Short mmCIF file of C-alpha atoms in Angstrom, two decimals:
data_model
loop_
_atom_site.label_atom_id
_atom_site.label_comp_id
_atom_site.label_asym_id
_atom_site.label_seq_id
_atom_site.Cartn_x
_atom_site.Cartn_y
_atom_site.Cartn_z
CA UNK A 1 -72.37 170.06 61.45
CA UNK A 2 -73.30 168.81 57.79
CA UNK A 3 -75.35 171.71 56.05
CA UNK A 4 -78.53 170.66 54.51
CA UNK A 5 -78.15 169.35 50.96
CA UNK A 6 -79.86 171.77 48.48
CA UNK A 7 -81.02 170.27 45.18
CA UNK A 8 -79.94 172.92 42.66
CA UNK A 9 -76.57 173.63 44.41
CA UNK A 10 -75.68 169.52 44.31
CA UNK A 11 -77.25 169.15 40.84
CA UNK A 12 -75.06 171.98 39.37
CA UNK A 13 -72.13 170.33 41.25
CA UNK A 14 -72.55 167.00 39.03
CA UNK A 15 -72.93 169.16 36.06
CA UNK A 16 -69.18 170.26 36.19
CA UNK A 17 -67.27 167.84 37.55
CA UNK A 18 -63.84 165.75 36.58
CA UNK A 19 -65.78 163.49 33.65
CA UNK A 20 -65.00 160.20 32.22
CA UNK A 21 -67.05 158.92 29.58
CA UNK A 22 -66.85 155.92 26.93
CA UNK A 23 -69.15 156.21 23.75
CA UNK A 24 -71.55 153.48 22.48
CA UNK A 25 -70.31 149.85 22.94
CA UNK A 26 -72.13 146.99 21.09
CA UNK A 27 -71.19 143.54 22.18
CA UNK A 28 -70.66 141.80 18.37
CA UNK A 29 -70.81 137.98 18.00
CA UNK A 30 -68.01 136.14 16.51
CA UNK A 31 -65.54 137.19 19.45
CA UNK A 32 -63.00 134.49 20.29
CA UNK A 33 -62.01 134.73 23.37
CA UNK A 34 -64.52 136.17 24.88
CA UNK A 35 -64.52 140.02 24.89
CA UNK A 36 -63.54 141.92 27.92
CA UNK A 37 -64.48 145.74 28.98
CA UNK A 38 -62.47 146.99 31.81
CA UNK A 39 -62.00 150.24 33.36
CA UNK A 40 -60.60 152.09 36.85
CA UNK A 41 -61.61 155.71 37.18
CA UNK A 42 -60.72 157.43 40.21
CA UNK A 43 -61.14 160.39 42.28
CA UNK A 44 -58.75 160.54 44.74
CA UNK A 45 -58.39 164.24 45.42
CA UNK A 46 -59.92 165.71 48.58
CA UNK A 47 -62.87 167.75 46.78
CA UNK A 48 -62.65 165.64 43.22
CA UNK A 49 -65.82 164.82 41.76
CA UNK A 50 -66.37 162.06 39.04
CA UNK A 51 -68.68 161.27 36.64
CA UNK A 52 -68.62 157.95 35.05
CA UNK A 53 -71.25 157.71 32.25
CA UNK A 54 -70.69 155.72 29.35
CA UNK A 55 -73.35 155.13 26.83
CA UNK A 56 -75.86 151.93 26.92
CA UNK A 57 -73.85 148.76 26.03
CA UNK A 58 -75.53 146.35 23.47
CA UNK A 59 -75.74 142.75 24.03
CA UNK A 60 -76.34 141.42 20.66
CA UNK A 61 -76.91 137.64 19.58
CA UNK A 62 -74.01 135.48 20.03
CA UNK A 63 -71.90 137.87 21.84
CA UNK A 64 -70.04 137.06 24.65
CA UNK A 65 -68.70 139.79 27.03
CA UNK A 66 -67.57 140.57 30.55
CA UNK A 67 -67.74 144.01 31.90
CA UNK A 68 -65.52 144.86 35.04
CA UNK A 69 -65.75 148.51 36.64
CA UNK A 70 -63.39 149.27 39.51
CA UNK A 71 -63.56 152.70 41.19
CA UNK A 72 -61.39 154.04 43.81
CA UNK A 73 -62.92 157.16 45.76
CA UNK A 74 -61.43 159.46 48.58
CA UNK A 75 -63.44 159.64 51.61
CA UNK A 76 -64.67 163.39 50.51
CA UNK A 77 -64.75 162.43 46.69
CA UNK A 78 -67.92 162.41 44.71
CA UNK A 79 -69.28 159.82 42.33
CA UNK A 80 -71.95 159.66 39.74
CA UNK A 81 -71.75 156.51 38.03
CA UNK A 82 -74.13 155.23 35.62
CA UNK A 83 -74.36 151.82 33.87
CA UNK A 84 -77.07 150.78 31.33
CA UNK A 85 -77.55 147.47 29.21
CA UNK A 86 -79.90 146.69 26.32
CA UNK A 87 -80.23 142.77 26.30
CA UNK A 88 -80.55 142.21 22.06
CA UNK A 89 -81.66 144.39 19.46
CA UNK A 90 -85.28 144.55 18.64
CA UNK A 91 -86.53 140.80 18.11
CA UNK A 92 -83.49 139.07 18.70
CA UNK A 93 -81.92 137.23 22.18
CA UNK A 94 -79.11 138.64 23.84
CA UNK A 95 -75.44 137.38 23.77
CA UNK A 96 -73.99 136.55 27.25
CA UNK A 97 -72.91 139.27 29.45
CA UNK A 98 -71.64 139.50 33.07
CA UNK A 99 -70.73 142.76 34.96
CA UNK A 100 -68.83 143.44 38.16
CA UNK A 101 -68.78 146.41 39.73
CA UNK A 102 -66.32 147.36 42.79
CA UNK A 103 -66.26 150.44 44.24
CA UNK A 104 -63.75 151.73 47.20
CA UNK A 105 -64.19 154.99 49.55
CA UNK A 106 -61.23 156.01 51.46
CA UNK A 107 -59.77 152.53 51.10
CA UNK A 108 -62.68 150.83 52.09
CA UNK A 109 -65.38 148.57 50.43
CA UNK A 110 -68.27 150.40 49.40
CA UNK A 111 -70.10 148.09 46.62
CA UNK A 112 -69.03 144.71 45.23
CA UNK A 113 -71.73 143.67 42.56
CA UNK A 114 -72.04 140.88 40.18
CA UNK A 115 -74.88 140.32 37.36
CA UNK A 116 -75.06 138.28 34.53
CA UNK A 117 -77.48 138.07 31.69
CA UNK A 118 -78.40 135.73 28.84
CA UNK A 119 -77.89 132.15 28.24
CA UNK A 120 -76.45 130.05 30.42
CA UNK A 121 -76.98 132.46 33.16
CA UNK A 122 -80.11 130.98 35.32
CA UNK A 123 -83.16 132.73 35.49
CA UNK A 124 -82.03 135.95 34.00
CA UNK A 125 -85.05 136.87 32.23
CA UNK A 126 -87.42 135.78 34.91
CA UNK A 127 -89.81 137.86 37.05
CA UNK A 128 -87.35 138.07 39.92
CA UNK A 129 -84.85 139.81 37.68
CA UNK A 130 -85.87 141.22 34.29
CA UNK A 131 -89.59 140.48 34.63
CA UNK A 132 -89.88 140.60 30.53
CA UNK A 133 -87.49 143.69 30.19
CA UNK A 134 -84.87 143.98 28.19
CA UNK A 135 -83.08 147.18 29.33
CA UNK A 136 -81.52 147.16 32.50
CA UNK A 137 -79.17 149.29 34.56
CA UNK A 138 -78.21 151.14 37.86
CA UNK A 139 -77.19 154.77 38.68
CA UNK A 140 -74.68 154.93 41.90
CA UNK A 141 -74.58 158.22 43.71
CA UNK A 142 -71.62 159.13 46.45
CA UNK A 143 -71.92 162.57 47.93
CA UNK A 144 -70.75 163.69 51.13
CA UNK A 145 -73.25 166.28 51.16
CA UNK A 146 -75.81 163.96 51.94
CA UNK A 147 -76.13 164.07 55.73
CA UNK A 148 -79.83 162.77 56.03
CA UNK A 149 -80.64 159.36 56.20
CA UNK A 150 -82.66 158.29 52.78
CA UNK A 151 -85.36 155.77 52.58
CA UNK A 152 -85.72 153.06 50.37
CA UNK A 153 -88.03 154.68 47.03
CA UNK A 154 -89.78 152.85 44.61
CA UNK A 155 -90.11 154.51 41.02
CA UNK A 156 -92.47 153.57 38.13
CA UNK A 157 -95.26 151.05 37.96
CA UNK A 158 -93.26 148.06 36.88
CA UNK A 159 -95.43 147.15 34.02
CA UNK A 160 -95.38 149.22 30.80
CA UNK A 161 -92.88 151.89 31.70
CA UNK A 162 -90.64 149.52 34.10
CA UNK A 163 -89.75 150.61 37.53
CA UNK A 164 -86.50 151.31 39.52
CA UNK A 165 -85.67 151.07 43.24
CA UNK A 166 -83.42 153.97 45.20
CA UNK A 167 -81.34 152.08 47.99
CA UNK A 168 -79.50 153.52 50.72
CA UNK A 169 -75.98 151.64 51.13
CA UNK A 170 -74.53 151.21 54.61
CA UNK A 171 -72.59 154.12 54.01
CA UNK A 172 -75.29 157.00 54.64
CA UNK A 173 -73.61 159.05 51.96
CA UNK A 174 -74.09 156.46 49.17
CA UNK A 175 -77.07 155.38 47.55
CA UNK A 176 -77.97 152.89 44.59
CA UNK A 177 -80.75 152.92 42.18
CA UNK A 178 -81.32 149.98 39.96
CA UNK A 179 -83.89 149.78 37.34
CA UNK A 180 -85.43 147.72 34.27
CA UNK A 181 -87.51 149.05 31.34
CA UNK A 182 -88.68 147.96 28.04
CA UNK A 183 -86.73 150.43 26.08
CA UNK A 184 -83.23 152.40 26.85
CA UNK A 185 -85.13 155.90 26.74
CA UNK A 186 -87.54 154.52 29.52
CA UNK A 187 -84.68 153.24 31.55
CA UNK A 188 -82.56 156.42 31.20
CA UNK A 189 -86.01 158.29 32.60
CA UNK A 190 -86.34 156.18 35.57
CA UNK A 191 -82.89 156.54 36.32
CA UNK A 192 -82.99 160.48 36.06
CA UNK A 193 -85.99 160.29 38.26
CA UNK A 194 -84.28 158.42 40.86
CA UNK A 195 -81.36 161.09 40.95
CA UNK A 196 -83.91 164.14 41.22
CA UNK A 197 -85.46 162.64 43.92
CA UNK A 198 -82.28 162.12 45.83
CA UNK A 199 -82.17 166.16 46.14
CA UNK A 200 -85.76 167.03 46.46
CA UNK A 201 -86.13 169.84 48.40
CA UNK A 202 -87.45 168.56 52.35
CA UNK A 203 -91.20 169.81 53.02
CA UNK A 204 -91.08 172.76 55.41
CA UNK A 205 -92.46 171.78 59.03
CA UNK A 206 -95.91 172.25 59.38
CA UNK A 207 -96.51 175.34 62.48
CA UNK A 208 -96.48 173.60 65.49
CA UNK A 209 -95.41 170.61 64.21
CA UNK A 210 -92.65 168.97 66.09
#
């Protein structure tokens, strides 16, 4: 039987992993041909942990960038991955940005996600996608210590602060939080809140409660 996941222990594990980082990356105008940003991190050891925490990507006016991340995990590996995009600097329209995230765990597909922002992507800034916000991102967590099913969880009010949705994937040990917000700082706060929520200590049962 798996041990219940303790919040402090789990968060401490993610503070000291095998780490991969990249610096802030503005997508500048004038690239010809279109820019590409690709990475293929992996955590294949039986007890490997991987942080993949690139700094926010800024899609500037007139830029074109295609970003693709592919992650390979062992079935017993841990992953904490965060992606953040800022669509246009203050007062400017963004360029065209496409992103793709593919994750395999134990040789099997876990997530294959594609997003597109900026002209000519349809309805990218409409209410069903960004709802007027310009910072967007996600946090993907894979942890073999998660042995209790998680329910979808909404974070934030969606207007002034933005909002995030924490959702379990088909694999019960994997969750993804997607968020939109007015600013990168508010976006980071939402994603950090989602991670903390996963490891909240369960409420003890009251006396006589079944």
